Coordinates of N, CA and C in Angstrom, one line a residue:
M7 N 16.3 -9.5 5.3 CA 17.0 -9.3 4.1 C 16.5 -8.0 3.5
L8 N 17.4 -7.2 3.0 CA 17.0 -5.9 2.4 C 17.4 -5.9 0.9
G9 N 16.7 -5.1 0.1 CA 17.0 -5.0 -1.3 C 16.1 -4.0 -2.0
M10 N 16.2 -3.9 -3.3 CA 15.4 -3.1 -4.1 C 14.9 -3.8 -5.3
E11 N 13.8 -3.4 -5.8 CA 13.2 -4.0 -7.0 C 12.7 -2.8 -7.8
F12 N 12.9 -2.9 -9.1 CA 12.3 -1.9 -10.0 C 12.1 -2.5 -11.4
K13 N 11.3 -1.8 -12.2 CA 11.1 -2.2 -13.5 C 11.2 -0.9 -14.4
L14 N 12.1 -1.1 -15.4 CA 12.3 0.0 -16.4 C 11.3 -0.1 -17.5
N15 N 11.0 1.0 -18.2 CA 10.1 1.1 -19.3 C 10.9 0.8 -20.6
R16 N 11.0 -0.5 -20.9 CA 11.8 -0.9 -22.1 C 11.4 -0.2 -23.4
E17 N 10.1 -0.1 -23.6 CA 9.7 0.6 -24.9 C 10.2 2.0 -24.9
R18 N 10.0 2.7 -23.8 CA 10.5 4.1 -23.8 C 12.0 4.2 -24.0
I19 N 12.7 3.4 -23.4 CA 14.2 3.4 -23.6 C 14.6 3.1 -25.0
E20 N 13.9 2.1 -25.6 CA 14.3 1.8 -27.0 C 13.9 2.8 -28.0
E21 N 13.0 3.7 -27.7 CA 12.7 4.9 -28.5 C 13.8 5.9 -28.6
Q22 N 14.6 5.9 -27.6 CA 15.7 6.9 -27.5 C 17.0 6.4 -28.2
E23 N 17.6 7.2 -29.0 CA 18.8 6.8 -29.7 C 20.0 6.6 -28.9
E24 N 20.1 7.4 -27.8 CA 21.3 7.4 -27.0 C 21.3 6.3 -25.9
L25 N 20.2 5.6 -25.7 CA 20.2 4.6 -24.7 C 19.8 3.2 -25.3
S26 N 20.3 2.2 -24.7 CA 19.8 0.8 -25.0 C 19.4 0.2 -23.7
Y27 N 18.4 -0.6 -23.8 CA 17.9 -1.3 -22.6 C 19.0 -2.2 -22.0
E28 N 19.7 -2.9 -22.8 CA 20.7 -3.8 -22.3 C 21.8 -3.1 -21.6
D29 N 22.2 -1.9 -22.1 CA 23.2 -1.1 -21.5 C 22.8 -0.5 -20.1
C30 N 21.5 -0.2 -20.1 CA 20.9 0.3 -18.8 C 21.0 -0.8 -17.7
I31 N 20.5 -2.0 -18.1 CA 20.5 -3.1 -17.2 C 21.9 -3.4 -16.7
Y32 N 22.9 -3.5 -17.7 CA 24.2 -3.8 -17.4 C 24.8 -2.8 -16.4
T33 N 24.6 -1.5 -16.6 CA 25.1 -0.5 -15.8 C 24.5 -0.6 -14.3
L34 N 23.2 -0.9 -14.2 CA 22.6 -1.1 -12.9 C 23.1 -2.3 -12.2
D35 N 23.2 -3.4 -12.9 CA 23.8 -4.6 -12.3 C 25.2 -4.4 -11.8
E36 N 26.0 -3.8 -12.5 CA 27.4 -3.5 -12.1 C 27.4 -2.6 -10.9
Y37 N 26.5 -1.6 -10.9 CA 26.4 -0.6 -9.8 C 26.1 -1.3 -8.5
F38 N 25.0 -2.1 -8.5 CA 24.6 -2.8 -7.3 C 25.6 -3.9 -6.9
K39 N 26.3 -4.5 -7.8 CA 27.3 -5.5 -7.5 C 28.5 -4.8 -6.7
K40 N 28.8 -3.6 -7.1 CA 29.8 -2.8 -6.5 C 29.5 -2.6 -5.0
Y41 N 28.3 -2.5 -4.6 CA 27.9 -2.3 -3.2 C 27.5 -3.6 -2.6
G42 N 27.7 -4.8 -3.2 CA 27.6 -6.1 -2.6 C 26.2 -6.7 -2.7
F43 N 25.4 -6.3 -3.7 CA 24.1 -6.9 -3.8 C 24.0 -7.8 -5.0
D44 N 23.3 -8.9 -4.9 CA 23.1 -9.9 -5.9 C 21.9 -9.5 -6.8
T45 N 22.0 -9.8 -8.1 CA 21.0 -9.5 -9.1 C 20.1 -10.7 -9.3
Y46 N 18.8 -10.4 -9.4 CA 17.8 -11.4 -9.8 C 16.8 -10.8 -10.8
E47 N 16.5 -11.6 -11.8 CA 15.4 -11.2 -12.7 C 14.1 -11.6 -12.2
E48 N 13.2 -10.7 -12.2 CA 11.8 -11.0 -11.8 C 10.9 -10.6 -13.0
G49 N 10.8 -11.5 -13.9 CA 10.1 -11.2 -15.2 C 10.9 -10.1 -15.9
D50 N 10.2 -8.9 -16.2 CA 10.9 -7.8 -16.8 C 11.5 -6.9 -15.7
A51 N 11.4 -7.2 -14.5 CA 11.9 -6.4 -13.4 C 13.3 -6.9 -12.9
R52 N 14.0 -6.1 -12.2 CA 15.2 -6.4 -11.6 C 15.1 -6.4 -10.1
R53 N 15.7 -7.3 -9.4 CA 15.7 -7.4 -7.9 C 17.1 -7.5 -7.5
Y54 N 17.5 -6.7 -6.5 CA 18.8 -6.7 -6.0 C 18.7 -6.9 -4.5
L55 N 19.3 -8.0 -4.0 CA 19.2 -8.3 -2.6 C 20.6 -8.4 -1.9
G56 N 20.6 -7.9 -0.7 CA 21.8 -7.9 0.1 C 22.0 -9.3 0.8
H57 N 22.9 -9.3 1.8 CA 23.3 -10.6 2.4 C 23.1 -10.5 3.9
D58 N 22.1 -9.8 4.4 CA 21.9 -9.6 5.8 C 23.1 -9.0 6.5
H59 N 23.9 -8.2 5.8 CA 25.0 -7.5 6.3 C 24.6 -6.3 7.0
P60 N 25.2 -5.9 8.2 CA 24.8 -4.7 8.9 C 24.9 -3.4 8.0
D61 N 25.7 -3.4 7.0 CA 25.8 -2.2 6.1 C 24.8 -2.2 5.0
D62 N 24.0 -3.2 4.8 CA 23.1 -3.2 3.7 C 22.2 -2.0 3.6
L63 N 21.6 -1.6 4.7 CA 20.7 -0.4 4.7 C 21.5 0.9 4.3
A64 N 22.7 1.0 4.8 CA 23.5 2.2 4.5 C 23.8 2.2 3.0
M65 N 24.2 1.0 2.5 CA 24.5 0.9 1.0 C 23.3 1.2 0.2
L66 N 22.1 0.7 0.6 CA 20.9 1.1 -0.2 C 20.6 2.6 -0.1
G67 N 20.9 3.2 1.0 CA 20.7 4.7 1.0 C 21.6 5.4 0.0
I68 N 22.9 4.9 -0.1 CA 23.8 5.5 -1.0 C 23.3 5.3 -2.5
I69 N 22.9 4.0 -2.7 CA 22.4 3.7 -4.1 C 21.2 4.6 -4.4
R70 N 20.3 4.6 -3.5 CA 19.0 5.4 -3.7 C 19.4 6.9 -4.0
S71 N 20.3 7.4 -3.2 CA 20.6 8.9 -3.5 C 21.2 9.1 -4.8
H72 N 22.0 8.1 -5.3 CA 22.7 8.3 -6.6 C 21.6 8.1 -7.7
L73 N 20.8 7.1 -7.6 CA 19.8 6.8 -8.6 C 18.8 7.9 -8.8
I74 N 18.4 8.6 -7.7 CA 17.5 9.7 -7.8 C 18.0 10.8 -8.7
K75 N 19.4 10.9 -8.7 CA 20.0 12.0 -9.5 C 20.3 11.5 -10.9
T76 N 20.0 10.3 -11.2 CA 20.3 9.7 -12.5 C 19.1 9.8 -13.4
K77 N 19.2 10.8 -14.3 CA 18.0 11.2 -15.1 C 17.4 10.1 -15.9
W78 N 18.3 9.3 -16.7 CA 17.8 8.3 -17.5 C 17.1 7.2 -16.7
F79 N 17.6 6.9 -15.5 CA 16.9 5.9 -14.6 C 15.6 6.4 -14.2
M80 N 15.5 7.6 -13.7 CA 14.3 8.2 -13.1 C 13.2 8.4 -14.2
E81 N 13.6 8.8 -15.4 CA 12.7 9.0 -16.5 C 12.1 7.7 -17.1
N82 N 12.7 6.6 -16.8 CA 12.3 5.4 -17.5 C 11.9 4.3 -16.5
L83 N 11.4 4.7 -15.3 CA 10.9 3.8 -14.3 C 9.5 3.5 -14.5
R84 N 9.1 2.2 -14.3 CA 7.7 1.8 -14.2 C 7.3 1.8 -12.7
Y85 N 8.2 1.2 -11.8 CA 8.0 1.2 -10.4 C 9.4 1.0 -9.7
W86 N 9.4 1.3 -8.4 CA 10.7 1.2 -7.7 C 10.3 1.0 -6.2
Y87 N 10.8 -0.2 -5.7 CA 10.5 -0.5 -4.3 C 11.7 -0.8 -3.5
L88 N 11.6 -0.5 -2.2 CA 12.6 -0.9 -1.2 C 12.0 -2.2 -0.6
L89 N 12.8 -3.3 -0.5 CA 12.3 -4.6 0.0 C 12.9 -4.8 1.3
D90 N 12.1 -5.3 2.2 CA 12.5 -5.6 3.6 C 11.8 -6.8 4.1
S91 N 12.6 -7.8 4.5 CA 11.9 -9.0 5.1 C 12.5 -9.3 6.5
D92 N 13.1 -8.3 7.1 CA 13.7 -8.4 8.5 C 12.7 -8.8 9.5
D93 N 11.4 -8.4 9.4 CA 10.4 -8.7 10.4 C 9.6 -9.9 10.1
N94 N 9.9 -10.6 9.0 CA 9.1 -11.8 8.6 C 10.0 -13.1 8.9
D95 N 9.3 -14.2 9.1 CA 9.9 -15.4 9.3 C 10.6 -15.9 8.1
D96 N 10.0 -15.7 6.9 CA 10.6 -16.1 5.7 C 11.4 -15.0 5.1
P97 N 12.7 -15.2 4.8 CA 13.6 -14.1 4.3 C 13.2 -13.6 2.9
N98 N 12.4 -14.4 2.2 CA 11.9 -14.1 0.9 C 10.5 -13.5 0.8
D99 N 9.9 -13.3 2.0 CA 8.6 -12.7 2.1 C 8.8 -11.2 2.4
F100 N 8.8 -10.4 1.4 CA 9.2 -9.0 1.5 C 8.0 -8.1 1.8
N101 N 8.3 -7.0 2.5 CA 7.4 -5.9 2.6 C 7.9 -4.9 1.6
Y102 N 7.0 -4.3 0.9 CA 7.4 -3.4 -0.2 C 7.1 -1.9 0.2
E103 N 8.1 -1.1 0.1 CA 8.0 0.3 0.3 C 8.2 1.0 -1.0
D104 N 7.2 1.8 -1.4 CA 7.2 2.4 -2.7 C 8.0 3.7 -2.7
I105 N 9.2 3.6 -3.2 CA 10.2 4.7 -3.2 C 9.6 5.9 -4.0
L106 N 9.1 5.7 -5.1 CA 8.6 6.8 -6.0 C 7.4 7.5 -5.3
S107 N 6.5 6.8 -4.7 CA 5.4 7.6 -4.1 C 5.9 8.4 -2.9
T108 N 6.9 7.9 -2.2 CA 7.4 8.7 -1.1 C 8.1 9.9 -1.6
L109 N 8.9 9.8 -2.7 CA 9.5 11.0 -3.3 C 8.5 12.0 -3.9
I110 N 7.5 11.5 -4.5 CA 6.5 12.4 -5.0 C 5.7 13.1 -3.9
R111 N 5.4 12.4 -2.8 CA 4.7 13.0 -1.7 C 5.6 14.1 -1.1
R112 N 6.9 13.9 -1.1 CA 7.8 14.9 -0.5 C 8.2 16.0 -1.6
N113 N 7.6 16.0 -2.7 CA 7.8 16.9 -3.8 C 9.3 16.9 -4.2
K114 N 9.9 15.8 -4.2 CA 11.3 15.6 -4.7 C 11.4 15.4 -6.2
L115 N 10.3 15.0 -6.8 CA 10.3 14.7 -8.2 C 9.3 15.5 -9.0
K116 N 9.3 16.8 -8.9 CA 8.3 17.6 -9.6 C 8.5 17.5 -11.1
W117 N 9.7 17.2 -11.5 CA 10.0 17.1 -13.0 C 9.6 15.8 -13.6
L118 N 9.3 14.8 -12.8 CA 9.0 13.4 -13.3 C 7.6 13.3 -13.8
D119 N 7.4 12.7 -15.0 CA 6.0 12.5 -15.5 C 5.4 11.3 -14.9
P120 N 4.3 11.5 -14.0 CA 3.8 10.4 -13.3 C 3.0 9.4 -14.2
K121 N 2.7 9.8 -15.4 CA 2.0 8.9 -16.3 C 2.8 7.7 -16.7
N122 N 4.1 7.8 -16.5 CA 5.0 6.7 -16.9 C 5.0 5.6 -15.8
I123 N 4.6 5.9 -14.6 CA 4.8 5.1 -13.4 C 3.6 4.2 -13.2
K124 N 3.8 2.9 -13.1 CA 2.8 1.9 -12.8 C 3.2 1.0 -11.7
P125 N 2.4 0.8 -10.7 CA 2.8 -0.1 -9.6 C 2.9 -1.6 -10.1
K126 N 3.7 -2.3 -9.4 CA 3.9 -3.8 -9.7 C 2.5 -4.4 -9.5
E127 N 2.2 -5.4 -10.4 CA 1.0 -6.1 -10.3 C 0.9 -6.8 -8.9
G128 N -0.3 -6.6 -8.2 CA -0.5 -7.2 -6.9 C 0.0 -6.4 -5.8
I129 N 0.7 -5.3 -6.0 CA 1.2 -4.5 -4.9 C 0.4 -3.2 -4.9
T130 N -0.1 -2.9 -3.7 CA -0.9 -1.7 -3.5 C -0.2 -0.7 -2.6
A131 N 1.0 -0.5 -2.9 CA 1.8 0.4 -2.0 C 1.6 1.9 -2.4
F132 N 0.9 2.2 -3.5 CA 0.7 3.6 -3.9 C -0.2 4.3 -3.0

């Protein structure tokens, strides 16, 4: 099974007059739903999982490329992971690939303030 998980910086979003945390989450939920992913709450984080469909990886690539260009999303991230359980016996036992550290390593996010980014507790993907 493939999916994505991320956590937004609620405090930072609520400091901005033009954004509301609830609107951001609603927008993201609807966006992932459009591409066939189910939404799950993981504490303060959001998890979006596919249905083992052959197109899930391609859809995640499209989503990723759009989200990278979405300034409010990128500026308010705590962490962002690609989830993959295809090689595991348990479909809910995910391998985490840190999307942000990959983008930073490739110098794709020179404008992003790295002080805002914090890995998920228990994950050492950085």
